[in-house]
Short mmCIF file of C-alpha atoms in Angstrom, two decimals:
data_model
loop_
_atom_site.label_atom_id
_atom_site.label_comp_id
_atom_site.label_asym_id
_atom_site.label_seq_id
_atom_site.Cartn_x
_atom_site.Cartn_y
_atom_site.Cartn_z
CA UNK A 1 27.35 -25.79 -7.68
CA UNK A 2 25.63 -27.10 -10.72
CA UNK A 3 26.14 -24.69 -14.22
CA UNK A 4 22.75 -23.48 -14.01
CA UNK A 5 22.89 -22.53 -10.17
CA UNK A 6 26.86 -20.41 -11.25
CA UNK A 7 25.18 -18.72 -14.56
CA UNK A 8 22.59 -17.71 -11.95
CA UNK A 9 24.60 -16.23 -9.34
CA UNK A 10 26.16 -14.66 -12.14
CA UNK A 11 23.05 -13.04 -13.34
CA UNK A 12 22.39 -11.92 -9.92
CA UNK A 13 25.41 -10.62 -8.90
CA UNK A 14 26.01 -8.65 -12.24
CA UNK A 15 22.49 -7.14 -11.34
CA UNK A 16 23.02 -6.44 -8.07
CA UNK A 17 26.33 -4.66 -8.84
CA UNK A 18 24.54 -2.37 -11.73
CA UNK A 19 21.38 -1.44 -9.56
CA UNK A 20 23.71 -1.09 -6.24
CA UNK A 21 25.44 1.55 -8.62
CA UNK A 22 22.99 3.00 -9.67
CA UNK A 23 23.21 1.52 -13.00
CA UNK A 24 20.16 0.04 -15.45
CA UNK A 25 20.27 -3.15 -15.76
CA UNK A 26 20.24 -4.34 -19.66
CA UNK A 27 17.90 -7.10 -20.90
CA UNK A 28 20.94 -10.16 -20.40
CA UNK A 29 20.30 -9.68 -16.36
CA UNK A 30 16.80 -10.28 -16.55
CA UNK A 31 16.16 -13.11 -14.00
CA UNK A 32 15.53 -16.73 -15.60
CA UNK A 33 11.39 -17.37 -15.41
CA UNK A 34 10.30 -17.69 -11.67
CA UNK A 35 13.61 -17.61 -10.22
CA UNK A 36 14.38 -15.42 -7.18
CA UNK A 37 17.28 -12.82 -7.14
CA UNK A 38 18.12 -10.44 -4.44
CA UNK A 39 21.07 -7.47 -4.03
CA UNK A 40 23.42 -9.28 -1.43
CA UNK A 41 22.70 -7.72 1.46
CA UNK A 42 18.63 -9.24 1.14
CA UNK A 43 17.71 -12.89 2.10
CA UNK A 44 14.99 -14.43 1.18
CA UNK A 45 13.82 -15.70 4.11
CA UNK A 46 10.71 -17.69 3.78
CA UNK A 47 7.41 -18.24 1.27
CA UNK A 48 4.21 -19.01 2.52
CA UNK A 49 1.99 -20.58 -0.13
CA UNK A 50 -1.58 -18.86 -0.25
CA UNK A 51 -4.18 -20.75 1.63
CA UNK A 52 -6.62 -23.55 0.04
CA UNK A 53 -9.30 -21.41 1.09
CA UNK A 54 -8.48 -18.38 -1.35
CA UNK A 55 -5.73 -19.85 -3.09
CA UNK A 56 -7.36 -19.04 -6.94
CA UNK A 57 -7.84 -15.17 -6.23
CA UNK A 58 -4.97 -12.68 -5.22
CA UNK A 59 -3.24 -11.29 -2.28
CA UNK A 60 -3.39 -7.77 -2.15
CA UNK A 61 -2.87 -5.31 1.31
CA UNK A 62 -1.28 -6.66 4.33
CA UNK A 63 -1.94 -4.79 8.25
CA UNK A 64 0.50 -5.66 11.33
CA UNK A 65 -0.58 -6.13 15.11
CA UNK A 66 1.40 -7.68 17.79
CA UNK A 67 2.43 -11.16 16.42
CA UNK A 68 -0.05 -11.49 13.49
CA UNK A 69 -0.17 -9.97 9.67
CA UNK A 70 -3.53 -9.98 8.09
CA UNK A 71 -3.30 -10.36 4.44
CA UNK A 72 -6.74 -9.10 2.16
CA UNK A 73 -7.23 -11.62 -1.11
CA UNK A 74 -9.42 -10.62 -3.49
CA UNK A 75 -11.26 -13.36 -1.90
CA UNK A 76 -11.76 -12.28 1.56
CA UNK A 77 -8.49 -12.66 3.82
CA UNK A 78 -6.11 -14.39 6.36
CA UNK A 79 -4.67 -14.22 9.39
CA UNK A 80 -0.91 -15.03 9.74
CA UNK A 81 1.28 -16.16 12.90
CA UNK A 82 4.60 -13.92 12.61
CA UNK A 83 5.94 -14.25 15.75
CA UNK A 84 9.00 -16.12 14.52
CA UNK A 85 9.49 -14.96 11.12
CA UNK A 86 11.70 -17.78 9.87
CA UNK A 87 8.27 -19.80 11.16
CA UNK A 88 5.04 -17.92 9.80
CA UNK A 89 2.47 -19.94 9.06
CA UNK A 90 -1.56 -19.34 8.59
CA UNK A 91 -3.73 -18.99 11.62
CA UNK A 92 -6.93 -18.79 9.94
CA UNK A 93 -8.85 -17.54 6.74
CA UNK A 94 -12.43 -16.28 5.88
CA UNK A 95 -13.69 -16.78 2.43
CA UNK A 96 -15.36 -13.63 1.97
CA UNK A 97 -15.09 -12.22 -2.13
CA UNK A 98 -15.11 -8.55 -2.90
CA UNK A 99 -12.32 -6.90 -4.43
CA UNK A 100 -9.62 -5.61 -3.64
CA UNK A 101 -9.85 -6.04 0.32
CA UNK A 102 -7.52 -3.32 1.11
CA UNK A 103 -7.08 -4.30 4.81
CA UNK A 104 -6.31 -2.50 8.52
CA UNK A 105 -6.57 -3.12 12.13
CA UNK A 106 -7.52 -1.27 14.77
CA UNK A 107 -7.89 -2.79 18.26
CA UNK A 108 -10.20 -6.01 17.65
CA UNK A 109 -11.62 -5.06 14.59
CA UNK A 110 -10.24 -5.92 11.02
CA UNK A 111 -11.86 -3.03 7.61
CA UNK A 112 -11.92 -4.58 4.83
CA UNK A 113 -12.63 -2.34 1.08
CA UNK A 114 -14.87 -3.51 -0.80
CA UNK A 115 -14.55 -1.91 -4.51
CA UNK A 116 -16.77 -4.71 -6.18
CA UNK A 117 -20.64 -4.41 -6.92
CA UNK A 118 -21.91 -7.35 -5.29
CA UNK A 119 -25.73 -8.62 -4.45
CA UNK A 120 -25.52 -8.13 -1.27
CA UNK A 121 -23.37 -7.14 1.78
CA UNK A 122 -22.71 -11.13 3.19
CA UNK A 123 -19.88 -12.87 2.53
CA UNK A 124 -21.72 -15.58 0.18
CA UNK A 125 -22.77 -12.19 -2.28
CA UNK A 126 -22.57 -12.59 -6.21
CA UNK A 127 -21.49 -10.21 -8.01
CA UNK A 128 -24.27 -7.65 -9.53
CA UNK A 129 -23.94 -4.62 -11.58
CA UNK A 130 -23.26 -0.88 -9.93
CA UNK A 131 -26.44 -0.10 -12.34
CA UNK A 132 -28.87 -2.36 -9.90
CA UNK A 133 -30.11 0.22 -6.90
CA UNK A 134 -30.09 -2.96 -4.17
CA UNK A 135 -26.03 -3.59 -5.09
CA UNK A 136 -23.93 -3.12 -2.26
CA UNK A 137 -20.17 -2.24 -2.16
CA UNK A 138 -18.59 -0.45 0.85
CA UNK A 139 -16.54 -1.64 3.96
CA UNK A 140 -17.01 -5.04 5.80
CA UNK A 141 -15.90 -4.83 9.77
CA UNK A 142 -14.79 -8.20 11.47
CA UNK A 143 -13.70 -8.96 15.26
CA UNK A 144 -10.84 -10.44 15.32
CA UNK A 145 -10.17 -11.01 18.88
CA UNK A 146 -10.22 -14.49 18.15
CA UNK A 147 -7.98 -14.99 15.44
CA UNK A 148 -8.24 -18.73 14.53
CA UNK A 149 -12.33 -17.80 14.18
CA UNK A 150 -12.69 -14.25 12.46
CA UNK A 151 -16.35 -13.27 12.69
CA UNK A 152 -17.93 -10.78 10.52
CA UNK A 153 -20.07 -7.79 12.61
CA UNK A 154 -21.45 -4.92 10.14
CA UNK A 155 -20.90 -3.24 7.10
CA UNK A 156 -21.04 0.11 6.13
CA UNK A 157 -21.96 0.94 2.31
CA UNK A 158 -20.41 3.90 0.79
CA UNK A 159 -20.94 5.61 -2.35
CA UNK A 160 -18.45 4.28 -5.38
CA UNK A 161 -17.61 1.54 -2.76
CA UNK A 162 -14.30 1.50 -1.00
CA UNK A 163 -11.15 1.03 -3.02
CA UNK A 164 -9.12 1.99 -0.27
CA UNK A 165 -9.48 2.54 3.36
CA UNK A 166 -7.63 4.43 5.73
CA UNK A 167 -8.22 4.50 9.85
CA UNK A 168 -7.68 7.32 11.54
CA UNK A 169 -7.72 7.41 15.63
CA UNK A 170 -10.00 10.38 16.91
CA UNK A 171 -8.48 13.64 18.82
CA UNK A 172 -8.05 13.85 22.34
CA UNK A 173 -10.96 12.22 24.72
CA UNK A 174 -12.80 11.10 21.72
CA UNK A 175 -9.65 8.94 20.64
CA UNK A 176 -10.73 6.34 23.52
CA UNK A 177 -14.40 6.51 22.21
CA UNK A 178 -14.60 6.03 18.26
CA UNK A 179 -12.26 5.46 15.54
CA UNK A 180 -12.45 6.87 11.71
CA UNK A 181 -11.87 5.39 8.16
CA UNK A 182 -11.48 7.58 5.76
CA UNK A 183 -12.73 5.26 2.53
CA UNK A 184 -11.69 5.97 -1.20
CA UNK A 185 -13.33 5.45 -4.14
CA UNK A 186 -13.72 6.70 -7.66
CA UNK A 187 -15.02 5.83 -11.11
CA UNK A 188 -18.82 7.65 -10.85
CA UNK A 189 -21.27 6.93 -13.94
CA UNK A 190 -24.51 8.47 -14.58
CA UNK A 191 -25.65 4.71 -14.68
CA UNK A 192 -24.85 3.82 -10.92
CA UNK A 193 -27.63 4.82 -8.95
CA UNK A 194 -24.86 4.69 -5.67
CA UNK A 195 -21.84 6.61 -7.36
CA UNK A 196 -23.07 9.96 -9.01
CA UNK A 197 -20.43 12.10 -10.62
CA UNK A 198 -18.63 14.32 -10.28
CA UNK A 199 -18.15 12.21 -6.86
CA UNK A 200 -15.36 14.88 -6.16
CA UNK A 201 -15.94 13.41 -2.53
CA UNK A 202 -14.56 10.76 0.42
CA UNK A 203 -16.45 8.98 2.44
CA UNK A 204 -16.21 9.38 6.58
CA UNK A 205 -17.15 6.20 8.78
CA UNK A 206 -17.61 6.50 12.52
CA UNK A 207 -16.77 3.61 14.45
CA UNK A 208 -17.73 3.80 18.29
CA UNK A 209 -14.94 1.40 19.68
CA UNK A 210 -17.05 -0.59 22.38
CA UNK A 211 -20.02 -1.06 19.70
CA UNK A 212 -18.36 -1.48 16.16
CA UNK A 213 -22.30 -2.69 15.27
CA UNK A 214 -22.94 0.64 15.41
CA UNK A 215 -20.69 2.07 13.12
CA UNK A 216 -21.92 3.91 10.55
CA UNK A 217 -21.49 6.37 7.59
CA UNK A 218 -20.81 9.90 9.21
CA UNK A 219 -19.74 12.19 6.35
CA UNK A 220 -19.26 13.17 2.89
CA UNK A 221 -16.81 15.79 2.61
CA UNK A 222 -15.77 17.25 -0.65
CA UNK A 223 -12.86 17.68 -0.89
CA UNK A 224 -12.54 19.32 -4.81
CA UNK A 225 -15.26 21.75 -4.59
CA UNK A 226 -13.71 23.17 -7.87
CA UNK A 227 -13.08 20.18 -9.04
CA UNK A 228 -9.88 18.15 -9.85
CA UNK A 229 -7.62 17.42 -12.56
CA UNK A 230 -9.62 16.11 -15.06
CA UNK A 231 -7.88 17.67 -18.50
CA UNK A 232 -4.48 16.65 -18.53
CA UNK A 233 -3.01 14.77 -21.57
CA UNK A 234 -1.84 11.11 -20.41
CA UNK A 235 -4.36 10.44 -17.42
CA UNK A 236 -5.79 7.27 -16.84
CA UNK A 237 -8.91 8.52 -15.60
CA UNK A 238 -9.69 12.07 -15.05
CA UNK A 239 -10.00 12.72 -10.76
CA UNK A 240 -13.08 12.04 -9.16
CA UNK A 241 -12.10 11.29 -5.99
CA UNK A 242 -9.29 10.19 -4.64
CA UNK A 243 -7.09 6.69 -4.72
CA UNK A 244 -5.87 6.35 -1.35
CA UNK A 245 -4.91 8.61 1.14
CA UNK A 246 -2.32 7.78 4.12
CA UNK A 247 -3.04 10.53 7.52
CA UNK A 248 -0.66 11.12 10.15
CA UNK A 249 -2.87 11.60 13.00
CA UNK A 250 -1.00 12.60 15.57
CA UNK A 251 0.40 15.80 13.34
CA UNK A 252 -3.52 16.53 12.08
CA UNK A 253 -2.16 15.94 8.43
CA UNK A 254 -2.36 13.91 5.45
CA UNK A 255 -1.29 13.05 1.93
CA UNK A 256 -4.07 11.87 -0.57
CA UNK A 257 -3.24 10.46 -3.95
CA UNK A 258 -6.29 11.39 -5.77
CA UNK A 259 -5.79 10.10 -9.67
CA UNK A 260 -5.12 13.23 -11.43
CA UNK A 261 -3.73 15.06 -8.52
CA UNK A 262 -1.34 14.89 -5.07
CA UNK A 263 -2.95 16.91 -2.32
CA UNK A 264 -1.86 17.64 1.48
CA UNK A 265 -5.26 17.71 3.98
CA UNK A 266 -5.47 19.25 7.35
CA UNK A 267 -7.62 16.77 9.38
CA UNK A 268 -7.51 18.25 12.55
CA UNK A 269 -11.42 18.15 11.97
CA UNK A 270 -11.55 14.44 11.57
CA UNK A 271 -15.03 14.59 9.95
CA UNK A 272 -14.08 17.50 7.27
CA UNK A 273 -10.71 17.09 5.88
CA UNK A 274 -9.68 20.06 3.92
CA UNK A 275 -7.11 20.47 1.19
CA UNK A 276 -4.39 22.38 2.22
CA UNK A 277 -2.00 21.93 -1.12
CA UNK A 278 -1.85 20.70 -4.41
CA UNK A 279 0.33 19.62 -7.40
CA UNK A 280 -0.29 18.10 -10.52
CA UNK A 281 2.46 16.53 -12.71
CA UNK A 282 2.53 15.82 -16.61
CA UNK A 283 4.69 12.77 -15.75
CA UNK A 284 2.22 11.43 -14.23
CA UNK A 285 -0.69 9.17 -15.21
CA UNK A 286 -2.52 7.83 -12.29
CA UNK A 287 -1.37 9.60 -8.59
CA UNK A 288 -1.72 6.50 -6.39
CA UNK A 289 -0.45 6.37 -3.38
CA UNK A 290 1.58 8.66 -0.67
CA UNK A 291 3.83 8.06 2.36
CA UNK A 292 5.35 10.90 4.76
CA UNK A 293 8.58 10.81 5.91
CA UNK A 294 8.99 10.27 9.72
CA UNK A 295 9.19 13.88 10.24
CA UNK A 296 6.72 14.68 7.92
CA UNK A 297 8.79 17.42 5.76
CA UNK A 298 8.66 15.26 2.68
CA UNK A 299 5.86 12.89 1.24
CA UNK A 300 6.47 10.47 -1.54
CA UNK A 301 3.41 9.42 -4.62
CA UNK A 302 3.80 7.03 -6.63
CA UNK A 303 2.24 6.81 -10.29
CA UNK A 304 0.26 3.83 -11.18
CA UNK A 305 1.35 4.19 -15.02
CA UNK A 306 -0.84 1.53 -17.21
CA UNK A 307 -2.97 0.71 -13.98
CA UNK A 308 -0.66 -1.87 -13.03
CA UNK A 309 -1.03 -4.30 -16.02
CA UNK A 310 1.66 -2.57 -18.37
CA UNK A 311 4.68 -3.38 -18.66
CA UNK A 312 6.17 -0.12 -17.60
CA UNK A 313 9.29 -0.59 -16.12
CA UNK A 314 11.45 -1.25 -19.12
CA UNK A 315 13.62 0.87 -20.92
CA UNK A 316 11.31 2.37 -23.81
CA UNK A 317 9.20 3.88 -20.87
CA UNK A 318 12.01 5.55 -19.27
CA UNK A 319 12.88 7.15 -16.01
CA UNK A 320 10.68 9.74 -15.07
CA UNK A 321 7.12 7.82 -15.71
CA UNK A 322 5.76 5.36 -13.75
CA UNK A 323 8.00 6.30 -11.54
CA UNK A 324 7.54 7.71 -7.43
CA UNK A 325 7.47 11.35 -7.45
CA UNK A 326 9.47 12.82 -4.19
CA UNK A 327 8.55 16.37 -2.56
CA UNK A 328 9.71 18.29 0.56
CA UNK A 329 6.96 20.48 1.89
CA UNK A 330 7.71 23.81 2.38
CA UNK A 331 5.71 26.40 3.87
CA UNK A 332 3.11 24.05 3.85
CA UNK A 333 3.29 23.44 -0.11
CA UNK A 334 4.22 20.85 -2.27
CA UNK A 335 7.92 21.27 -3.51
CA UNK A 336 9.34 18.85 -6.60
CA UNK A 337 12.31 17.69 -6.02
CA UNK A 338 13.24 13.98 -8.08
CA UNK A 339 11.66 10.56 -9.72
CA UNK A 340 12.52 7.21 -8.17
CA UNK A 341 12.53 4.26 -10.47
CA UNK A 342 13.53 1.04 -10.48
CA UNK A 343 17.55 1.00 -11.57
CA UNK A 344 16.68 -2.49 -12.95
CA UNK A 345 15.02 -3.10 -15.97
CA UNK A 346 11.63 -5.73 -16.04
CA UNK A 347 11.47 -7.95 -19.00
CA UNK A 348 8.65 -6.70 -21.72
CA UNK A 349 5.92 -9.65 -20.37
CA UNK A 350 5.92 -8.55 -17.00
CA UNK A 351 3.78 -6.31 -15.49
CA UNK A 352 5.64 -3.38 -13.37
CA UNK A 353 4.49 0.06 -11.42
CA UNK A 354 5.38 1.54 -8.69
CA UNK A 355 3.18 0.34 -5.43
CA UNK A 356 2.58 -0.03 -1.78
CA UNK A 357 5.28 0.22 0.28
CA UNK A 358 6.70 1.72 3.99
CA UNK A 359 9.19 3.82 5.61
CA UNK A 360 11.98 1.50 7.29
CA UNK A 361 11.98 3.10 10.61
CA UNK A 362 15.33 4.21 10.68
CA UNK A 363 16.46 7.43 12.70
CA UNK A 364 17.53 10.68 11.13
CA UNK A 365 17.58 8.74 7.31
CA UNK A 366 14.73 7.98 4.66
CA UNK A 367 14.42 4.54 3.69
CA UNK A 368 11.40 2.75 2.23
CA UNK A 369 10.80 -0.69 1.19
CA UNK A 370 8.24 -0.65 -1.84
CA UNK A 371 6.58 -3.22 -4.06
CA UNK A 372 6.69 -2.97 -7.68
CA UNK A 373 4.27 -6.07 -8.99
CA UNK A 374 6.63 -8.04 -10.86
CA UNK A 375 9.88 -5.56 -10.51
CA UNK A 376 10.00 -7.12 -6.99
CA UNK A 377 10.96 -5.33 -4.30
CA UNK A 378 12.56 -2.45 -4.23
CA UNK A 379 14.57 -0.66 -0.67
CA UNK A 380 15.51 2.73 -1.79
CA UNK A 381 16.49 5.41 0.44
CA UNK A 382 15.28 9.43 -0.33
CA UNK A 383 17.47 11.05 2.59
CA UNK A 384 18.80 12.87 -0.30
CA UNK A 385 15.49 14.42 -1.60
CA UNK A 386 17.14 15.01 -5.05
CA UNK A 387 19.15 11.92 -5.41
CA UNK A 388 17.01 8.73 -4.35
CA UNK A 389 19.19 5.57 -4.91
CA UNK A 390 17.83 2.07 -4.57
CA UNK A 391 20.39 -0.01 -1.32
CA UNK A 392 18.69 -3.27 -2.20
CA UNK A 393 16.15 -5.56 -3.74
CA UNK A 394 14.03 -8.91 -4.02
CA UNK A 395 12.81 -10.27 -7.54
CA UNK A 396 11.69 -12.85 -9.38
CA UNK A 397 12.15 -13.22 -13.06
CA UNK A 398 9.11 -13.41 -15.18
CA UNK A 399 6.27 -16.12 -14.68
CA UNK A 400 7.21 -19.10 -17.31
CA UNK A 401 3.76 -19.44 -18.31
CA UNK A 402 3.58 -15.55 -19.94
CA UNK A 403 0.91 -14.95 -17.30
CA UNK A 404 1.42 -11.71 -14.88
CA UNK A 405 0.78 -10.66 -11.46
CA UNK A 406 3.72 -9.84 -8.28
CA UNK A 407 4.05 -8.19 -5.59
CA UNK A 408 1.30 -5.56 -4.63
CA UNK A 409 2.67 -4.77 -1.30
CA UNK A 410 5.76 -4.62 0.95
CA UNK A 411 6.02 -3.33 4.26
CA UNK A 412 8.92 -3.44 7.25
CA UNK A 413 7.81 -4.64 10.74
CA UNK A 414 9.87 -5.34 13.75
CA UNK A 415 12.73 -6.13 11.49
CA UNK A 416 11.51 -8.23 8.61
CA UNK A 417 9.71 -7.33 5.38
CA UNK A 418 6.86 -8.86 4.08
CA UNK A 419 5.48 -8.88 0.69
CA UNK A 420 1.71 -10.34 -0.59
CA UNK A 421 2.64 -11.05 -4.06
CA UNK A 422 -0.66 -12.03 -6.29
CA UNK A 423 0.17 -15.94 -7.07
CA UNK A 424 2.72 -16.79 -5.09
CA UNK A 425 1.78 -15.90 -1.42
CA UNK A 426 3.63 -14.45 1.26
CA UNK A 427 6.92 -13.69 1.38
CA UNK A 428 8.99 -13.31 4.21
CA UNK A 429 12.23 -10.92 3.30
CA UNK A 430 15.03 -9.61 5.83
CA UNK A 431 17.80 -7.02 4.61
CA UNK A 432 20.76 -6.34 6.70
CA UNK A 433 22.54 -3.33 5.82
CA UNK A 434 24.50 -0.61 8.13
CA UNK A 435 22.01 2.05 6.56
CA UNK A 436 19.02 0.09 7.96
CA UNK A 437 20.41 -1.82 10.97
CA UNK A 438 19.01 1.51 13.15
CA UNK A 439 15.69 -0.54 12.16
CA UNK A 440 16.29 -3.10 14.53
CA UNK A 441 15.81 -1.07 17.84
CA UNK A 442 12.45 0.00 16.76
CA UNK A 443 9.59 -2.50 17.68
CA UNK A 444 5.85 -1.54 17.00
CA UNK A 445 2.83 -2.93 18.14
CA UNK A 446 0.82 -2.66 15.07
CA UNK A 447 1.53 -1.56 11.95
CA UNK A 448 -1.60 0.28 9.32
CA UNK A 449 0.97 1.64 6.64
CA UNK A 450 -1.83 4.55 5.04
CA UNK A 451 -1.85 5.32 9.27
CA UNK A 452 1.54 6.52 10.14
CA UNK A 453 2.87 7.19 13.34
CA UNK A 454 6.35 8.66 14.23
CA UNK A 455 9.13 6.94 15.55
CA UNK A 456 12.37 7.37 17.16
CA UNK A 457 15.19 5.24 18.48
CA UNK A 458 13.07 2.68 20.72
CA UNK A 459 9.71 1.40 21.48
CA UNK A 460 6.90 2.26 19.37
CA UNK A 461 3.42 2.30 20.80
#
């Protein structure tokens, strides 16, 4: 082994050994510039370069089904083989630009967000100003029943566009019929003739399963009537809608993240979710994102602090900003109980908040795998509401040429994680750990991570 390969498995195991116990890590065990480091029980399986195709814009969302991962791009997306791991390579990708292309899959059909004012609604649209009446932002839908030859069906505008988009499978008989996506948006001006304030509002689309052509925009629920947090010191934005919201269907519930605020909904009325609970939190800058436990008696948000292009994971920030918020629900209310945060701190150039991420389906524990843009990722386990303690990572130390970016998201499926990190593609990560071997004996068919579904100690449908 060559110096520089020993001072770096020094580096890395002195890091490992801090954040394993709990410990920050100082400034001296800051990864070398774009060198990977993981805890030792993570591998670093595999990285998949990002396609010619879309290769100068960034990876954001990835969605799961049967042997495939579709990963959005700020430039439209692509379509992954997973079915060995160790093997993934690109299947296909459609050059379609529109940020941020937060993906899912449902059946044959592929949503794609679409939070960019563009000319029009094709895939060869320019970008245009909100301002201009005939700009169109919304949701794209795609079959992708062939998946070496995507093809693009309908689209669906919405007003403020879609940030984020969520499916949700209908109730009884209609289930078969027509799926939902609940579509997220924010950011209203008096200027934009399509996104009005207060815009205290989501927007419903109704897709009939055997004619996606037909989908179209079926409600407009407000969901702050009174309004939202809009006065707190320390917000990024004031809310006006929400950031994304993840439903668990099959329970009627769901968890929106909705910028100044963290709200449960009751959706058993798929067409008029209602809030149901509410929290605020001065810690908390920018409520971005939520995921449920399996048995849905404690939800996690996580605080985009600096809107992702701060450096916020360092020790002058702190602990308890930035940082994932965990609550058990009681009663039916939101109750605080701790702040996750990375144990290691990110070098002052790179850009770090707390991101997407998943439950590792293991039974009876809490374990999720979460991205943190350039703090890596992060597998952290909240079985312990009040004492969350990160079990392993993946990182790599900041970009040599000053420049920022990471990983955006990182989700578990059928035993491997994989993260869609801005410049540097896909990456294909595998932990093995007694606390999430249980993982292994739980195999899903699909995977939408703001669409949970409950598992147990087998199959999953």
């Amino acid at each position: 082994m060559s110096f520089a390969r020993r001072a770096l498995a020094v580096v890395a195991a002195a890091a490992t050994a801090l954040a394993l116990a709990g410990m920050p890590a100082q400034a001296t065990d800051i990864p070398p510039p774009d060198t990977v480091v993981t805890s030792r029980n993570v591998t670093h399986v595999l990285n998949v370069p990002k396609p010619t195709p879309i290769a100068g814009t960034i990876n954001t969302d990835i969605a799961f089904q049967g042997g495939y991962a579709f990963v959005g791009n700020y430039g439209g997306f692509s379509i992954y083989d997973i079915k060995n791991p160790k093997k993934t390579k690109v299947v296909s990708s459609v050059v379609c630009p529109g940020a941020q292309m937060d993906v899912s899959v449902y059946g044959d059909l592929l949503f794609g967000a679409v939070d960019a004012s563009r000319s029009d609604d094709s895939c060869n649209s320019t970008s245009q100003s909100a301002a201009v009446k005939e700009s169109w932002e919304g949701v794209r839908i795609f079959d992708i029943s062939d998946k070496a030859n995507p093809r693009y069906i309908k689209s669906v505008e919405t007003n403020c566009g879609s940030h984020t988009l969520t499916v949700v499978p209908g109730k009884g008989p209609d289930k078969k019929r027509n799926v939902y996506v609940y579509v997220s948006s924010y950011s209203p001006s008096a200027t934009f003739p399509d996104c009005q304030p207060p815009h205290d509002k989501i927007s419903v689309i109704k897709v009939p399963l055997k004619n996606a052509a037909a989908a179209e925009l079926a409600a407009t629920p407000v969901v702050f009537p009174d309004g939202g947090n809009e006065t707190q010191p320390g917000l990024l934005l004031p809310t006006s809608g929400c950031h994304d919201i993840t439903v668990y269907a099959e329970k009627d519930i769901a968890a929106g993240a909705c910028m100044g605020d963290g709200v449960l909904f009751d959706i058993s009325d798929r067409l008029n979710p209602r809030i149901t609970a509410r929290t605020t939190d001065p810690n908390f800058a920018f409520w971005h994102s939520a995921t449920f436990n399996n048995d849905a008696t404690k939800v996690v948000f996580t605080d985009e602090l600096g809107g992702g292009g701060a450096a916020t994971c360092n020790e002058t920030v702190g602990p308890n900003r930035g940082a994932d918020a965990i609550f058990d629900i009681k009663r039916g209310q939101l109750v605080f109980k701790s702040y996750f945060k990375l144990p290691r701190h990110q070098d002052d150039t790179e850009n770090c908040v707390a991101h997407n991420g998943s439950l590792i389906p293991v039974k009876g524990r809490d374990i999720m795998v979460q991205a943190w843009y350039m703090g890596g990722v992060s597998i952290w386990d909240f079985t312990d509401s009040a004492r969350p303690r990160e079990i392993g990572y993946f990182d790599r130390g900041p970009r040599s040429d000053g420049s920022g970016g990471g990983i955006w998201s990182a989700y578990y499926y059928n035993g491997y994680i994989y993260a869609a990190d801005f410049n540097e593609g896909l990456d294909v990560v595998q932990i093995k750990d007694k606390l999430t071997d249980g993982a292994k004996h739980v195999r899903m068919d699909d995977l939408n991570v703001q669409t949970q579904e409950s598992y147990g100690g087998g199959h999953r449908h």
